[in-house]
Amino acid sequence: MSYAQTPILASDFVVLEPLAGAHHDDLVEAVHVDDLWRTWYTHIPSPEDMGDEIERRRERQAAGEIAAWAVVDPANDRAVGMTTYLNLDPANRRLEIGSTWLGRSAQGTAINPAAKLLLLERAFTDLGCIAVEFRTHWHNRQSRASIAKLGAKQDGILRQHTIVENGTIRDTVVFSILDSEWPTVRYGLTERLAAYARAVDASGTAR
């Protein structure tokens, strides 16, 4: 089974679809809210660059370098972000989950943990990975907290790791989940989503 394949992955909270040009307009609308693409410590495509970014990820996937999905909210069947398998390393049974962004409407909902559960399940159960990595900018505190909340552990910080497009230098924080940790991480995510579902049902609002 190829690490670069992108089957549809779905749950009650999120659907991950192979990234395609058909997602363009939804994704443009998602980044327009609060000018999301202007966030300086992460790379989010601008409305004008969205088409090129979709094509770039699709080309890299065709070359076997990544696996790119659109993140779709099943409540309205609209794409609200992107996520990707990066640094595919089948020989060492490792990969990275990254290049992820979500529009404002999806942030703080069950969409991100549900997507991570699907991606981790595929990595560990279907692909047989022994480790899954996450990387983020030191200044992206929201992302660091979100990764830690998944159950990933911080491996370290790569100081002065990359030069960003705006000329600043990024310190990269590296996290990982090991296959031996996956059963506990899976349980934690499953319970977290169950609690979210109970809260939504109690409030009578749509998921």
PDB file of C-alpha atoms in Angstrom:
ATOM      1  CA  MET A   1       0.000   0.000   0.000  1.00  0.00           C
ATOM      2  CA  SER A   2       1.518   3.323  -1.085  1.00  0.00           C
ATOM      3  CA  TYR A   3       2.083   6.068   1.484  1.00  0.00           C
ATOM      4  CA  ALA A   4       1.157   8.558  -1.265  1.00  0.00           C
ATOM      5  CA  GLN A   5      -2.350   7.200  -1.830  1.00  0.00           C
ATOM      6  CA  THR A   6      -5.298   9.282  -0.618  1.00  0.00           C
ATOM      7  CA  PRO A   7      -8.391   7.170  -0.060  1.00  0.00           C
ATOM      8  CA  ILE A   8     -11.458   8.961   1.267  1.00  0.00           C
ATOM      9  CA  LEU A   9     -11.366   8.887   5.071  1.00  0.00           C
ATOM     10  CA  ALA A  10     -14.597   9.705   6.871  1.00  0.00           C
ATOM     11  CA  SER A  11     -16.269   9.924  10.268  1.00  0.00           C
ATOM     12  CA  ASP A  12     -19.310  11.701  11.681  1.00  0.00           C
ATOM     13  CA  PHE A  13     -17.213  14.821  12.222  1.00  0.00           C
ATOM     14  CA  VAL A  14     -15.033  15.165   9.115  1.00  0.00           C
ATOM     15  CA  VAL A  15     -14.398  13.811   5.632  1.00  0.00           C
ATOM     16  CA  LEU A  16     -10.925  13.784   4.087  1.00  0.00           C
ATOM     17  CA  GLU A  17     -11.118  13.781   0.287  1.00  0.00           C
ATOM     18  CA  PRO A  18      -8.245  13.635  -2.225  1.00  0.00           C
ATOM     19  CA  LEU A  19      -7.344  17.272  -2.852  1.00  0.00           C
ATOM     20  CA  ALA A  20      -8.698  18.443  -6.211  1.00  0.00           C
ATOM     21  CA  GLY A  21      -9.450  21.550  -8.217  1.00  0.00           C
ATOM     22  CA  ALA A  22     -13.109  21.180  -7.285  1.00  0.00           C
ATOM     23  CA  HIS A  23     -12.210  22.269  -3.738  1.00  0.00           C
ATOM     24  CA  HIS A  24     -10.769  25.602  -4.913  1.00  0.00           C
ATOM     25  CA  ASP A  25     -13.721  27.916  -4.328  1.00  0.00           C
ATOM     26  CA  ASP A  26     -14.519  26.527  -0.881  1.00  0.00           C
ATOM     27  CA  LEU A  27     -10.889  26.883   0.195  1.00  0.00           C
ATOM     28  CA  VAL A  28     -10.688  30.445  -1.115  1.00  0.00           C
ATOM     29  CA  GLU A  29     -13.767  31.306   0.925  1.00  0.00           C
ATOM     30  CA  ALA A  30     -12.207  29.661   4.000  1.00  0.00           C
ATOM     31  CA  VAL A  31      -8.995  31.731   3.884  1.00  0.00           C
ATOM     32  CA  HIS A  32     -10.881  34.967   3.202  1.00  0.00           C
ATOM     33  CA  VAL A  33     -12.301  35.012   6.738  1.00  0.00           C
ATOM     34  CA  ASP A  34     -10.061  37.255   8.881  1.00  0.00           C
ATOM     35  CA  ASP A  35      -7.473  37.241   6.053  1.00  0.00           C
ATOM     36  CA  LEU A  36      -6.257  33.907   7.382  1.00  0.00           C
ATOM     37  CA  TRP A  37      -3.430  33.652   4.844  1.00  0.00           C
ATOM     38  CA  ARG A  38      -1.712  36.674   6.406  1.00  0.00           C
ATOM     39  CA  THR A  39      -0.805  34.679   9.541  1.00  0.00           C
ATOM     40  CA  TRP A  40       2.959  35.236   9.583  1.00  0.00           C
ATOM     41  CA  TYR A  41       4.188  32.114  11.403  1.00  0.00           C
ATOM     42  CA  THR A  42       2.581  29.551   9.117  1.00  0.00           C
ATOM     43  CA  HIS A  43       2.116  29.105   5.384  1.00  0.00           C
ATOM     44  CA  ILE A  44      -1.497  29.365   4.269  1.00  0.00           C
ATOM     45  CA  PRO A  45      -2.162  30.029   0.575  1.00  0.00           C
ATOM     46  CA  SER A  46      -3.748  33.344  -0.331  1.00  0.00           C
ATOM     47  CA  PRO A  47      -6.951  33.409  -2.393  1.00  0.00           C
ATOM     48  CA  GLU A  48      -4.898  34.320  -5.468  1.00  0.00           C
ATOM     49  CA  ASP A  49      -2.419  31.468  -4.882  1.00  0.00           C
ATOM     50  CA  MET A  50      -4.942  28.770  -3.971  1.00  0.00           C
ATOM     51  CA  GLY A  51      -5.135  27.239  -7.436  1.00  0.00           C
ATOM     52  CA  ASP A  52      -1.347  27.035  -7.687  1.00  0.00           C
ATOM     53  CA  GLU A  53      -1.102  25.501  -4.219  1.00  0.00           C
ATOM     54  CA  ILE A  54      -3.659  22.827  -5.063  1.00  0.00           C
ATOM     55  CA  GLU A  55      -1.800  22.010  -8.262  1.00  0.00           C
ATOM     56  CA  ARG A  56       1.584  22.010  -6.490  1.00  0.00           C
ATOM     57  CA  ARG A  57       0.377  19.485  -3.919  1.00  0.00           C
ATOM     58  CA  ARG A  58      -1.234  17.326  -6.582  1.00  0.00           C
ATOM     59  CA  GLU A  59       1.983  17.310  -8.631  1.00  0.00           C
ATOM     60  CA  ARG A  60       4.050  16.345  -5.589  1.00  0.00           C
ATOM     61  CA  GLN A  61       1.607  13.573  -4.816  1.00  0.00           C
ATOM     62  CA  ALA A  62       1.817  12.279  -8.392  1.00  0.00           C
ATOM     63  CA  ALA A  63       5.590  12.144  -7.890  1.00  0.00           C
ATOM     64  CA  GLY A  64       5.094  10.046  -4.744  1.00  0.00           C
ATOM     65  CA  GLU A  65       6.404  12.761  -2.408  1.00  0.00           C
ATOM     66  CA  ILE A  66       3.268  13.551  -0.359  1.00  0.00           C
ATOM     67  CA  ALA A  67      -0.375  12.581   0.122  1.00  0.00           C
ATOM     68  CA  ALA A  68      -2.740  15.579   0.055  1.00  0.00           C
ATOM     69  CA  TRP A  69      -6.327  15.755   1.288  1.00  0.00           C
ATOM     70  CA  ALA A  70      -9.009  18.431   1.458  1.00  0.00           C
ATOM     71  CA  VAL A  71     -10.664  18.676   4.866  1.00  0.00           C
ATOM     72  CA  VAL A  72     -14.441  18.701   4.362  1.00  0.00           C
ATOM     73  CA  ASP A  73     -17.097  19.597   6.931  1.00  0.00           C
ATOM     74  CA  PRO A  74     -19.850  16.964   6.513  1.00  0.00           C
ATOM     75  CA  ALA A  75     -22.398  19.359   8.006  1.00  0.00           C
ATOM     76  CA  ASN A  76     -22.404  21.389   4.780  1.00  0.00           C
ATOM     77  CA  ASP A  77     -20.160  19.330   2.441  1.00  0.00           C
ATOM     78  CA  ARG A  78     -17.754  22.254   2.040  1.00  0.00           C
ATOM     79  CA  ALA A  79     -13.956  22.116   2.122  1.00  0.00           C
ATOM     80  CA  VAL A  80     -12.612  24.044   5.127  1.00  0.00           C
ATOM     81  CA  GLY A  81      -8.891  23.294   4.901  1.00  0.00           C
ATOM     82  CA  MET A  82      -6.058  21.045   3.773  1.00  0.00           C
ATOM     83  CA  THR A  83      -3.895  18.376   5.382  1.00  0.00           C
ATOM     84  CA  THR A  84      -0.996  16.285   4.108  1.00  0.00           C
ATOM     85  CA  TYR A  85       1.300  13.341   4.721  1.00  0.00           C
ATOM     86  CA  LEU A  86       4.854  14.652   4.285  1.00  0.00           C
ATOM     87  CA  ASN A  87       8.373  13.176   4.457  1.00  0.00           C
ATOM     88  CA  LEU A  88       7.136   9.777   3.370  1.00  0.00           C
ATOM     89  CA  ASP A  89       9.664   7.163   4.476  1.00  0.00           C
ATOM     90  CA  PRO A  90       8.300   3.645   3.893  1.00  0.00           C
ATOM     91  CA  ALA A  91      11.737   2.067   4.386  1.00  0.00           C
ATOM     92  CA  ASN A  92      11.770   3.312   7.959  1.00  0.00           C
ATOM     93  CA  ARG A  93       7.971   3.142   8.359  1.00  0.00           C
ATOM     94  CA  ARG A  94       7.650   6.823   9.200  1.00  0.00           C
ATOM     95  CA  LEU A  95       5.807   9.863   7.896  1.00  0.00           C
ATOM     96  CA  GLU A  96       4.860  13.373   8.988  1.00  0.00           C
ATOM     97  CA  ILE A  97       1.383  14.879   9.218  1.00  0.00           C
ATOM     98  CA  GLY A  98       1.679  18.530   8.291  1.00  0.00           C
ATOM     99  CA  SER A  99       0.991  21.421   5.915  1.00  0.00           C
ATOM    100  CA  THR A 100      -2.371  21.540   7.648  1.00  0.00           C
ATOM    101  CA  TRP A 101      -4.581  24.587   7.895  1.00  0.00           C
ATOM    102  CA  LEU A 102      -8.245  25.081   8.759  1.00  0.00           C
ATOM    103  CA  GLY A 103     -10.558  28.022   8.172  1.00  0.00           C
ATOM    104  CA  ARG A 104     -11.863  29.956  11.165  1.00  0.00           C
ATOM    105  CA  SER A 105     -15.238  28.199  11.107  1.00  0.00           C
ATOM    106  CA  ALA A 106     -13.543  24.832  11.649  1.00  0.00           C
ATOM    107  CA  GLN A 107     -11.134  25.903  14.369  1.00  0.00           C
ATOM    108  CA  GLY A 108     -12.078  24.865  17.888  1.00  0.00           C
ATOM    109  CA  THR A 109     -14.513  22.219  16.631  1.00  0.00           C
ATOM    110  CA  ALA A 110     -14.209  18.441  16.452  1.00  0.00           C
ATOM    111  CA  ILE A 111     -12.931  18.648  12.869  1.00  0.00           C
ATOM    112  CA  ASN A 112      -9.199  18.754  13.657  1.00  0.00           C
ATOM    113  CA  PRO A 113      -9.056  15.957  16.249  1.00  0.00           C
ATOM    114  CA  ALA A 114     -11.365  13.836  14.084  1.00  0.00           C
ATOM    115  CA  ALA A 115      -9.137  14.378  11.048  1.00  0.00           C
ATOM    116  CA  LYS A 116      -6.041  13.510  13.059  1.00  0.00           C
ATOM    117  CA  LEU A 117      -7.706  10.336  14.321  1.00  0.00           C
ATOM    118  CA  LEU A 118      -8.415   9.258  10.734  1.00  0.00           C
ATOM    119  CA  LEU A 119      -4.894  10.109   9.545  1.00  0.00           C
ATOM    120  CA  LEU A 120      -3.219   8.392  12.487  1.00  0.00           C
ATOM    121  CA  GLU A 121      -5.428   5.310  12.114  1.00  0.00           C
ATOM    122  CA  ARG A 122      -4.394   5.010   8.494  1.00  0.00           C
ATOM    123  CA  ALA A 123      -0.711   5.587   9.289  1.00  0.00           C
ATOM    124  CA  PHE A 124      -0.448   3.069  12.118  1.00  0.00           C
ATOM    125  CA  THR A 125      -3.083   0.464  11.188  1.00  0.00           C
ATOM    126  CA  ASP A 126      -3.142   0.487   7.385  1.00  0.00           C
ATOM    127  CA  LEU A 127       0.422   1.559   6.566  1.00  0.00           C
ATOM    128  CA  GLY A 128       2.172  -0.043   9.545  1.00  0.00           C
ATOM    129  CA  CYS A 129       4.089   3.042  10.620  1.00  0.00           C
ATOM    130  CA  ILE A 130       6.225   2.848  13.753  1.00  0.00           C
ATOM    131  CA  ALA A 131       6.293   6.631  14.212  1.00  0.00           C
ATOM    132  CA  VAL A 132       4.316   9.648  13.011  1.00  0.00           C
ATOM    133  CA  GLU A 133       5.861  13.091  13.261  1.00  0.00           C
ATOM    134  CA  PHE A 134       4.423  16.600  13.565  1.00  0.00           C
ATOM    135  CA  ARG A 135       6.364  19.843  13.060  1.00  0.00           C
ATOM    136  CA  THR A 136       5.364  23.428  13.703  1.00  0.00           C
ATOM    137  CA  HIS A 137       6.756  26.932  14.118  1.00  0.00           C
ATOM    138  CA  TRP A 138       7.899  27.822  17.638  1.00  0.00           C
ATOM    139  CA  HIS A 139       5.662  30.920  17.514  1.00  0.00           C
ATOM    140  CA  ASN A 140       2.601  28.926  16.445  1.00  0.00           C
ATOM    141  CA  ARG A 141       1.464  28.350  20.010  1.00  0.00           C
ATOM    142  CA  GLN A 142      -2.023  27.303  18.914  1.00  0.00           C
ATOM    143  CA  SER A 143      -0.560  24.518  16.788  1.00  0.00           C
ATOM    144  CA  ARG A 144       1.873  23.412  19.497  1.00  0.00           C
ATOM    145  CA  ALA A 145      -0.942  23.156  22.040  1.00  0.00           C
ATOM    146  CA  SER A 146      -3.161  21.304  19.566  1.00  0.00           C
ATOM    147  CA  ILE A 147      -0.451  18.743  18.751  1.00  0.00           C
ATOM    148  CA  ALA A 148       0.301  18.137  22.422  1.00  0.00           C
ATOM    149  CA  LYS A 149      -3.423  17.732  23.118  1.00  0.00           C
ATOM    150  CA  LEU A 150      -3.524  14.904  20.571  1.00  0.00           C
ATOM    151  CA  GLY A 151      -1.143  12.968  22.785  1.00  0.00           C
ATOM    152  CA  ALA A 152       2.060  13.594  20.813  1.00  0.00           C
ATOM    153  CA  LYS A 153       5.286  14.129  22.753  1.00  0.00           C
ATOM    154  CA  GLN A 154       7.814  16.838  21.978  1.00  0.00           C
ATOM    155  CA  ASP A 155      11.085  15.417  20.631  1.00  0.00           C
ATOM    156  CA  GLY A 156      12.984  18.695  20.455  1.00  0.00           C
ATOM    157  CA  ILE A 157      13.472  22.010  18.703  1.00  0.00           C
ATOM    158  CA  LEU A 158      15.445  22.500  15.486  1.00  0.00           C
ATOM    159  CA  ARG A 159      16.966  25.932  16.054  1.00  0.00           C
ATOM    160  CA  GLN A 160      17.257  28.303  13.066  1.00  0.00           C
ATOM    161  CA  HIS A 161      15.820  25.509  10.973  1.00  0.00           C
ATOM    162  CA  THR A 162      14.408  27.341   7.950  1.00  0.00           C
ATOM    163  CA  ILE A 163      14.255  30.834   6.490  1.00  0.00           C
ATOM    164  CA  VAL A 164      10.619  31.866   6.014  1.00  0.00           C
ATOM    165  CA  GLU A 165       9.324  33.747   2.961  1.00  0.00           C
ATOM    166  CA  ASN A 166       9.021  36.957   5.003  1.00  0.00           C
ATOM    167  CA  GLY A 167      12.725  36.792   5.881  1.00  0.00           C
ATOM    168  CA  THR A 168      12.311  35.607   9.480  1.00  0.00           C
ATOM    169  CA  ILE A 169      14.008  32.438  10.716  1.00  0.00           C
ATOM    170  CA  ARG A 170      11.892  29.568  11.991  1.00  0.00           C
ATOM    171  CA  ASP A 171      12.710  27.420  14.981  1.00  0.00           C
ATOM    172  CA  THR A 172      10.859  24.157  14.290  1.00  0.00           C
ATOM    173  CA  VAL A 173       9.285  22.231  17.160  1.00  0.00           C
ATOM    174  CA  VAL A 174       9.196  18.480  16.485  1.00  0.00           C
ATOM    175  CA  PHE A 175       6.643  16.115  18.046  1.00  0.00           C
ATOM    176  CA  SER A 176       5.943  12.443  17.448  1.00  0.00           C
ATOM    177  CA  ILE A 177       3.653   9.552  18.311  1.00  0.00           C
ATOM    178  CA  LEU A 178       5.120   6.028  18.392  1.00  0.00           C
ATOM    179  CA  ASP A 179       3.284   2.851  17.477  1.00  0.00           C
ATOM    180  CA  SER A 180       3.566   1.697  21.096  1.00  0.00           C
ATOM    181  CA  GLU A 181       1.753   4.894  22.160  1.00  0.00           C
ATOM    182  CA  TRP A 182      -0.928   4.711  19.486  1.00  0.00           C
ATOM    183  CA  PRO A 183      -3.505   2.605  21.424  1.00  0.00           C
ATOM    184  CA  THR A 184      -3.547   5.154  24.267  1.00  0.00           C
ATOM    185  CA  VAL A 185      -3.599   8.107  21.859  1.00  0.00           C
ATOM    186  CA  ARG A 186      -6.442   6.511  19.911  1.00  0.00           C
ATOM    187  CA  TYR A 187      -8.421   5.962  23.107  1.00  0.00           C
ATOM    188  CA  GLY A 188      -7.884   9.565  24.186  1.00  0.00           C
ATOM    189  CA  LEU A 189      -9.020  10.949  20.837  1.00  0.00           C
ATOM    190  CA  THR A 190     -12.039   8.641  20.710  1.00  0.00           C
ATOM    191  CA  GLU A 191     -13.124   9.716  24.197  1.00  0.00           C
ATOM    192  CA  ARG A 192     -12.563  13.370  23.320  1.00  0.00           C
ATOM    193  CA  LEU A 193     -14.816  13.097  20.278  1.00  0.00           C
ATOM    194  CA  ALA A 194     -17.436  11.170  22.234  1.00  0.00           C
ATOM    195  CA  ALA A 195     -17.518  13.959  24.835  1.00  0.00           C
ATOM    196  CA  TYR A 196     -17.895  16.509  22.047  1.00  0.00           C
ATOM    197  CA  ALA A 197     -20.790  14.530  20.565  1.00  0.00           C
ATOM    198  CA  ARG A 198     -22.523  14.335  23.950  1.00  0.00           C
ATOM    199  CA  ALA A 199     -22.138  18.088  24.444  1.00  0.00           C
ATOM    200  CA  VAL A 200     -23.544  18.816  20.989  1.00  0.00           C
ATOM    201  CA  ASP A 201     -26.469  16.448  21.508  1.00  0.00           C
ATOM    202  CA  ALA A 202     -27.231  18.059  24.855  1.00  0.00           C
ATOM    203  CA  SER A 203     -27.258  21.509  23.309  1.00  0.00           C
ATOM    204  CA  GLY A 204     -29.430  20.382  20.389  1.00  0.00           C
ATOM    205  CA  THR A 205     -27.116  21.927  17.780  1.00  0.00           C
ATOM    206  CA  ALA A 206     -25.890  20.279  14.589  1.00  0.00           C
ATOM    207  CA  ARG A 207     -22.452  18.656  14.613  1.00  0.00           C
TER     208      ARG A 207
END
